[in-house]
Short mmCIF file of C-alpha atoms in Angstrom, two decimals:
data_model
loop_
_atom_site.label_atom_id
_atom_site.label_comp_id
_atom_site.label_asym_id
_atom_site.label_seq_id
_atom_site.Cartn_x
_atom_site.Cartn_y
_atom_site.Cartn_z
CA MET N 268 53.23 100.16 111.41
CA ASN N 269 56.18 98.13 112.85
CA ALA N 270 58.74 101.05 113.80
CA LEU N 271 60.68 97.14 114.22
CA GLU N 272 59.78 96.43 110.22
CA PRO N 273 61.67 98.51 107.39
CA SER N 274 58.90 100.70 105.37
CA LEU N 275 61.15 99.78 101.33
CA VAL N 276 64.05 97.39 100.79
CA LEU N 277 66.70 98.33 98.48
CA GLY N 278 67.61 95.48 97.13
CA GLY N 279 68.36 92.58 100.18
CA MET N 280 67.54 88.32 99.48
CA ASP N 281 65.13 87.62 97.21
CA THR N 282 62.71 85.32 100.28
CA ARG N 283 60.12 83.86 97.95
CA GLY N 284 59.92 80.61 97.87
CA LEU N 285 62.02 79.91 101.16
CA GLU N 286 59.18 78.67 103.63
CA GLU N 287 58.60 76.14 101.33
CA ASN N 288 62.10 74.81 99.85
CA TRP N 289 62.36 74.76 103.87
CA MET N 290 59.51 72.71 103.59
CA ARG N 291 60.37 70.15 101.15
CA MET N 292 63.69 70.14 102.69
CA GLN N 293 62.79 68.55 105.89
CA ALA N 294 60.07 66.01 104.21
CA ASN N 295 63.87 64.33 101.70
CA SER N 296 65.08 64.23 105.10
CA LEU N 297 61.85 62.30 107.20
CA ALA N 298 62.34 60.22 103.99
CA ASP N 299 65.38 59.23 103.95
CA ASN N 300 65.45 58.51 108.01
CA SER N 301 62.84 56.62 107.57
CA HIS N 302 64.67 53.93 104.51
CA THR N 303 65.00 50.70 105.69
CA GLY N 304 66.12 48.73 102.24
CA SER N 305 69.44 48.62 103.15
CA GLN N 306 71.81 48.06 105.93
CA LYS N 307 74.69 50.33 105.19
CA LYS N 308 71.76 54.57 103.77
CA LYS N 309 73.68 56.50 101.11
CA LYS N 310 75.57 59.69 102.37
CA LYS N 311 73.11 62.31 100.46
CA LYS N 312 73.80 66.27 100.10
CA LYS N 313 71.70 68.79 102.09
CA GLY N 314 69.00 69.71 100.62
CA LYS N 315 70.33 73.74 98.55
CA LEU N 316 68.27 76.36 98.08
CA THR N 317 67.61 77.79 94.72
CA SER N 318 69.25 80.62 93.43
CA ALA N 319 65.34 82.32 92.94
CA SER N 320 65.75 81.95 97.17
CA ASN N 321 68.83 82.13 98.11
CA GLY N 322 70.25 84.45 95.80
CA LEU N 323 69.47 88.03 95.58
CA ARG N 324 66.94 90.60 94.40
CA GLU N 325 67.68 91.86 90.97
CA GLY N 326 70.69 94.63 91.67
CA SER N 327 71.88 94.28 94.41
CA HIS N 328 74.64 94.58 96.29
CA THR N 329 76.46 91.33 96.52
CA ASP N 330 78.92 93.20 99.48
CA ALA N 331 78.82 94.90 102.25
CA VAL N 332 77.45 99.16 101.64
CA MET N 333 80.04 101.20 103.26
CA GLY N 334 78.42 104.78 102.84
CA LEU N 335 75.59 106.09 101.17
CA SER N 336 74.36 109.90 100.11
CA TRP N 337 70.56 111.93 99.51
CA ASN N 338 70.65 114.06 96.29
CA THR N 339 69.22 117.05 98.77
CA ILE N 340 67.77 117.94 94.52
CA HIS N 341 65.98 115.16 93.47
CA ARG N 342 64.95 113.94 97.48
CA GLN N 343 64.00 110.63 95.94
CA VAL N 344 67.40 109.88 95.08
CA LEU N 345 69.99 107.82 97.67
CA ALA N 346 73.73 106.69 95.35
CA SER N 347 74.84 103.51 97.62
CA GLY N 348 78.72 102.50 97.77
CA SER N 349 79.62 98.95 98.54
CA ALA N 350 82.58 97.27 99.31
CA ASP N 351 81.73 94.74 96.08
CA GLY N 352 83.45 98.71 93.95
CA THR N 353 80.09 99.70 92.81
CA VAL N 354 78.11 102.90 93.15
CA LYS N 355 73.74 102.32 93.00
CA LEU N 356 72.03 105.09 91.57
CA TRP N 357 68.31 104.02 93.54
CA ASP N 358 65.30 105.90 93.06
CA VAL N 359 62.89 105.11 96.06
CA THR N 360 59.64 106.01 94.21
CA HIS N 361 59.87 103.38 91.79
CA THR N 362 58.87 99.91 93.54
CA THR N 363 58.89 96.66 92.51
CA SER N 364 56.28 93.75 94.68
CA GLY N 365 58.09 91.42 95.75
CA GLY N 366 54.92 89.39 96.61
CA ASP N 367 55.01 88.16 100.27
CA ALA N 368 58.88 89.58 100.92
CA GLY N 369 57.28 92.90 99.88
CA ASP N 370 57.99 96.23 98.51
CA TYR N 371 61.13 95.92 97.04
CA VAL N 372 63.52 98.74 95.18
CA ARG N 373 65.69 97.94 92.00
CA PRO N 374 68.62 100.83 91.11
CA SER N 375 67.76 102.57 88.74
CA ALA N 376 72.17 102.73 87.79
CA THR N 377 74.91 100.54 88.19
CA LEU N 378 78.26 102.82 88.02
CA THR N 379 80.99 100.48 87.66
CA HIS N 380 83.93 102.94 87.55
CA HIS N 381 86.20 101.92 90.72
CA SER N 382 88.24 98.86 91.03
CA ASP N 383 88.13 98.75 95.08
CA LYS N 384 85.59 98.34 97.68
CA VAL N 385 83.78 102.25 97.59
CA GLN N 386 84.37 104.18 101.28
CA SER N 387 82.28 107.37 100.47
CA LEU N 388 80.41 109.83 98.16
CA ALA N 389 77.67 112.68 98.12
CA TRP N 390 75.85 114.42 95.78
CA HIS N 391 77.05 117.80 95.04
CA PRO N 392 74.19 120.01 96.91
CA SER N 393 73.25 122.39 94.45
CA GLU N 394 74.10 120.69 90.61
CA GLY N 395 71.77 117.31 91.26
CA THR N 396 72.83 115.57 88.91
CA LEU N 397 76.95 115.25 89.50
CA LEU N 398 78.26 112.73 92.68
CA ALA N 399 81.59 112.79 93.63
CA THR N 400 83.14 109.47 94.91
CA GLY N 401 86.02 107.80 96.48
CA GLY N 402 87.40 104.24 97.66
CA TYR N 403 90.08 102.05 98.01
CA ASP N 404 91.11 101.98 94.94
CA ARG N 405 92.72 105.36 95.16
CA LYS N 406 90.42 107.18 92.96
CA VAL N 407 88.42 110.56 93.20
CA CYS N 408 85.56 110.38 91.11
CA LEU N 409 83.14 112.71 88.98
CA VAL N 410 80.32 111.70 87.36
CA ASP N 411 76.48 113.22 87.05
CA ALA N 412 74.49 110.60 86.76
CA ARG N 413 72.88 111.59 83.22
CA SER N 414 76.00 109.97 81.96
CA ALA N 415 75.52 106.79 83.93
CA VAL N 416 74.38 103.66 81.63
CA THR N 417 78.39 104.98 80.07
CA SER N 418 79.87 105.39 82.63
CA ALA N 419 82.60 102.77 82.70
CA ASN N 420 83.96 104.96 79.32
CA ALA N 421 86.43 107.24 80.41
CA GLY N 422 85.49 110.46 79.01
CA SER N 423 82.49 110.33 81.33
CA VAL N 424 84.36 109.85 84.63
CA LYS N 425 86.74 112.20 85.84
CA LYS N 426 89.35 111.36 88.68
CA VAL N 427 91.79 112.98 90.90
CA LYS N 428 94.40 109.90 92.53
CA LEU N 429 94.39 109.41 95.54
CA LEU N 430 98.31 108.46 97.59
CA ALA N 431 96.25 106.15 100.37
CA ASP N 432 92.84 105.14 100.58
CA CYS N 433 89.59 107.55 100.37
CA GLU N 434 87.90 107.65 104.22
CA ALA N 435 85.73 110.13 103.76
CA MET N 436 84.21 113.58 100.93
CA ALA N 437 82.06 116.54 101.79
CA TRP N 438 81.56 119.51 99.32
CA ASP N 439 82.47 122.74 101.17
CA PRO N 440 78.29 124.63 101.06
CA HIS N 441 79.72 127.73 101.22
CA SER N 442 81.90 126.76 98.49
CA GLN N 443 79.76 124.49 95.98
CA HIS N 444 82.98 124.13 93.59
CA TYR N 445 85.35 123.34 96.18
CA LEU N 446 85.83 119.36 97.45
CA THR N 447 87.48 118.03 99.50
CA VAL N 448 88.42 114.69 100.77
CA ALA N 449 90.25 112.59 103.91
CA SER N 450 92.94 109.59 103.57
CA GLU N 451 93.54 106.73 106.37
CA ASP N 452 97.05 108.73 105.89
CA GLY N 453 95.92 111.79 107.11
CA VAL N 454 96.02 113.61 104.58
CA VAL N 455 93.11 116.65 103.44
CA GLN N 456 93.36 117.40 100.08
CA CYS N 457 90.88 120.07 98.27
CA TRP N 458 90.09 120.73 95.27
CA ASP N 459 88.33 122.57 92.51
CA VAL N 460 86.12 120.33 91.04
CA ARG N 461 86.45 122.72 87.67
CA LYS N 462 89.54 122.22 87.05
CA PHE N 463 90.11 118.99 88.80
CA ASP N 464 94.07 117.83 88.55
CA ASP N 465 96.03 119.52 90.85
CA PRO N 466 94.86 120.19 94.34
CA VAL N 467 94.29 124.02 96.36
CA TRP N 468 95.97 122.78 99.12
CA SER N 469 96.28 119.27 100.96
CA MET N 470 97.98 119.63 104.37
CA VAL N 471 98.26 116.11 107.48
CA ALA N 472 95.21 116.45 109.47
CA HIS N 473 96.23 113.30 111.81
CA GLU N 474 99.42 112.01 111.40
CA TYR N 475 98.51 109.75 114.24
CA GLY N 476 96.20 107.34 112.47
CA GLY N 477 94.81 108.92 109.74
CA VAL N 478 91.19 110.90 109.16
CA SER N 479 87.86 109.02 109.90
CA ASP N 480 85.93 111.92 108.64
CA ILE N 481 84.87 115.63 108.06
CA CYS N 482 82.34 117.42 108.18
CA TYR N 483 82.23 121.19 107.36
CA ASN N 484 80.07 124.22 109.06
CA PRO N 485 76.91 125.02 107.61
CA GLN N 486 76.41 127.33 108.97
CA VAL N 487 79.76 129.37 109.25
CA PRO N 488 82.66 129.92 106.09
CA GLY N 489 85.62 128.89 106.48
CA MET N 490 84.98 125.63 109.32
CA LEU N 491 86.38 122.72 108.91
CA LEU N 492 86.01 120.19 111.42
CA THR N 493 88.15 116.28 110.94
CA CYS N 494 88.27 112.94 113.70
CA SER N 495 90.42 110.37 113.96
CA ILE N 496 91.14 107.79 115.60
CA ASP N 497 93.81 109.13 117.47
CA LYS N 498 90.50 110.49 120.41
CA THR N 499 90.41 113.70 118.68
CA VAL N 500 88.86 115.92 116.82
CA ALA N 501 90.65 118.89 115.13
CA LEU N 502 89.69 122.65 114.08
CA TRP N 503 90.51 124.23 110.68
CA ASP N 504 89.71 127.69 109.81
CA THR N 505 90.33 126.69 105.33
CA GLN N 506 89.91 130.34 104.74
CA HIS N 507 93.59 130.76 106.33
CA ALA N 508 95.47 130.51 102.72
CA PRO N 509 98.10 129.13 101.40
CA THR N 510 96.52 125.74 103.32
CA PRO N 511 93.95 125.74 106.64
CA GLN N 512 95.33 126.86 109.20
CA SER N 513 94.46 125.01 112.71
CA CYS N 514 92.31 125.98 115.03
CA GLY N 515 92.69 123.58 117.91
CA THR N 516 92.58 119.84 118.76
CA LYS N 517 90.20 118.01 121.31
CA ASP N 518 90.34 114.72 122.90
CA MET N 519 86.55 113.99 123.34
CA ASN N 520 87.41 110.64 125.67
CA VAL N 521 84.55 108.29 123.83
CA GLY N 522 87.29 105.92 122.58
CA LYS N 523 88.76 105.58 118.81
CA LEU N 524 86.61 108.63 116.81
CA TYR N 525 85.29 107.62 113.89
CA SER N 526 82.49 110.04 112.94
CA VAL N 527 81.56 113.68 113.70
CA SER N 528 78.76 116.12 112.45
CA CYS N 529 77.48 119.63 113.23
CA TYR N 530 74.93 120.47 114.25
CA PRO N 531 72.48 122.01 111.09
CA SER N 532 70.38 124.36 113.91
CA SER N 533 73.02 125.84 115.55
CA PRO N 534 76.49 126.78 114.78
CA TRP N 535 78.47 125.52 117.81
CA LEU N 536 77.35 122.06 118.52
CA MET N 537 78.95 119.04 117.31
CA ALA N 538 78.98 115.79 117.74
CA CYS N 539 81.60 113.05 117.33
CA GLY N 540 81.19 108.46 118.16
CA GLY N 541 83.46 105.80 118.18
CA SER N 542 84.95 102.68 119.70
CA GLY N 543 83.48 103.49 122.74
CA ASN N 544 80.02 103.04 123.06
CA GLU N 545 79.62 106.77 123.71
CA LEU N 546 78.71 110.14 121.96
CA ALA N 547 80.32 113.79 122.70
CA ILE N 548 79.36 116.68 122.07
CA TRP N 549 81.36 119.88 121.72
CA ASP N 550 80.14 122.61 122.93
CA MET N 551 82.00 125.27 120.98
CA GLU N 552 79.92 127.94 121.98
CA GLU N 553 82.19 129.54 125.71
CA GLU N 554 85.34 128.48 123.31
CA ASP N 555 87.20 132.49 123.47
CA ALA N 556 89.49 131.48 120.37
CA ILE N 557 87.19 129.91 118.57
CA GLN N 558 84.30 133.19 118.38
CA ASN N 559 87.34 135.30 118.35
CA ARG N 560 87.49 133.53 115.16
CA PHE N 561 83.85 131.63 113.26
CA ALA N 562 82.06 134.49 115.34
CA PRO N 563 81.87 136.98 112.69
CA ARG N 564 81.16 134.75 109.88
CA VAL N 565 78.26 133.05 111.45
CA SER N 566 75.51 132.80 108.53
CA LEU N 567 71.82 132.41 110.45
CA ASP N 568 70.94 132.13 106.48
CA GLY N 569 72.80 128.27 106.15
CA ALA N 570 74.02 127.34 103.28
CA VAL N 571 72.10 124.14 101.51
CA PRO N 572 69.54 125.06 98.66
CA SER N 573 66.34 123.93 99.36
CA SER N 574 64.53 121.58 96.18
CA LYS N 575 61.99 123.69 94.59
CA ASN N 576 58.94 121.49 93.55
CA ASP N 577 56.39 122.17 95.41
CA GLY N 578 55.95 118.07 96.47
CA ILE N 579 56.19 117.06 93.94
CA GLU N 580 59.63 114.91 92.73
CA PRO N 581 60.97 115.11 89.13
CA ASP N 582 61.95 111.46 87.84
CA PHE N 583 65.06 110.92 88.41
CA GLU N 584 65.69 108.40 86.04
CA ALA N 585 63.95 110.30 82.29
CA ILE N 586 66.64 112.48 83.73
CA MET N 587 69.46 109.89 83.34
CA ALA N 588 67.63 108.10 80.44
CA SER N 589 69.10 111.44 78.29
CA GLY N 590 72.42 109.13 78.32
CA ASP N 591 74.40 112.53 78.24
CA ASN N 592 78.08 111.39 77.67
CA ASP N 593 79.17 114.59 78.39
CA ALA N 594 76.55 115.53 81.32
CA THR N 595 79.78 115.59 83.75
CA ALA N 596 81.58 117.83 81.50
CA LYS N 597 77.86 119.78 80.82
CA ALA N 598 77.45 120.26 85.20
CA LEU N 599 81.22 121.09 85.71
CA GLU N 600 81.56 124.12 83.70
CA GLY N 601 77.74 124.90 84.35
CA MET N 602 79.44 125.67 87.85
CA ASN N 603 82.24 128.71 85.46
CA LYS N 604 78.97 130.25 84.06
CA SER N 605 76.71 130.80 87.65
CA LYS N 606 80.12 132.19 89.55
CA LYS N 607 80.52 134.71 86.73
CA LYS N 608 76.75 135.71 87.07
CA LYS N 609 77.09 136.81 90.41
CA GLY N 610 79.44 138.78 89.71
CA LYS N 611 83.81 139.27 91.53
CA LYS N 612 83.10 137.76 95.31
CA LYS N 613 85.77 137.89 98.27
CA LYS N 614 87.63 134.26 97.75
CA VAL N 615 87.55 131.05 100.34
CA HIS N 616 89.87 129.38 99.68
CA LYS N 617 93.35 130.53 97.06
CA ARG N 618 96.34 128.83 95.96
CA SER N 619 99.40 128.50 96.67
#
């Protein structure tokens, strides 16, 4: 297999018949040049490719793709958010033959609950059909794939309003009913999605330049990292009430920062990247203040559940076909029941 060629295409340009149209255009051009019947040639418009070859494949995004999220339960399912204002759900095991153009995937569903660009999205780590999305319409939304067909219906989508455009979002892997969202005004907020009204906490993480990305440490409960175009990474303790406590900032010396990520196999490594055309890694193992605060919390088992299906992926489109308008509410209600079964636990976040 050619490593530079994609093994699968999700939407995109429909290139079928492109060569034939190009040859037809060349033939028309030669015919025009050889015409000598009149002294003044009539101007002809250049041949245009037909819509079948110049257009997009069925179901494609019509503008830039701004965010992606793989489903950790239904591992063959990918969600994409676009500047065209839509969210699309793709089951990569359902391919369609494109002839000479190769196989491609049509979206299983297209969600239209945002009115502007969709910047960020994240599948819930254990509720396999629950998706969080955020956009430039300054809304954070919760939608269940089982109600995807009727997602425009106000009752099937839960929404909260932001004061600025959404830039990034993340589920807390250690308290999975908490959804944290960062916006371009530098504010980071956290909601308990079982209620999804007022935020549990809200803070200004970066005063200059806003917050470009956030990341929870999957092995250290309560450790949240944020980055900004002010060139710094900030470390926060979300177990501190009533709002997260700052545990320091670090200038990574790689320019304005746009992405931050924790290393999944070590609790103390973090990577970030930005405008300096370089990546930077912060090893926090030698930071005494960080070790004193977070080392006793380290979980060697991790927090993200695995999908136990013996390699057989469930039919995601069949799940969506149930068409349950109340699926989002049922998924959130399921979180409450799950918590009751586990009994009382130490609270990670507290409301002021």
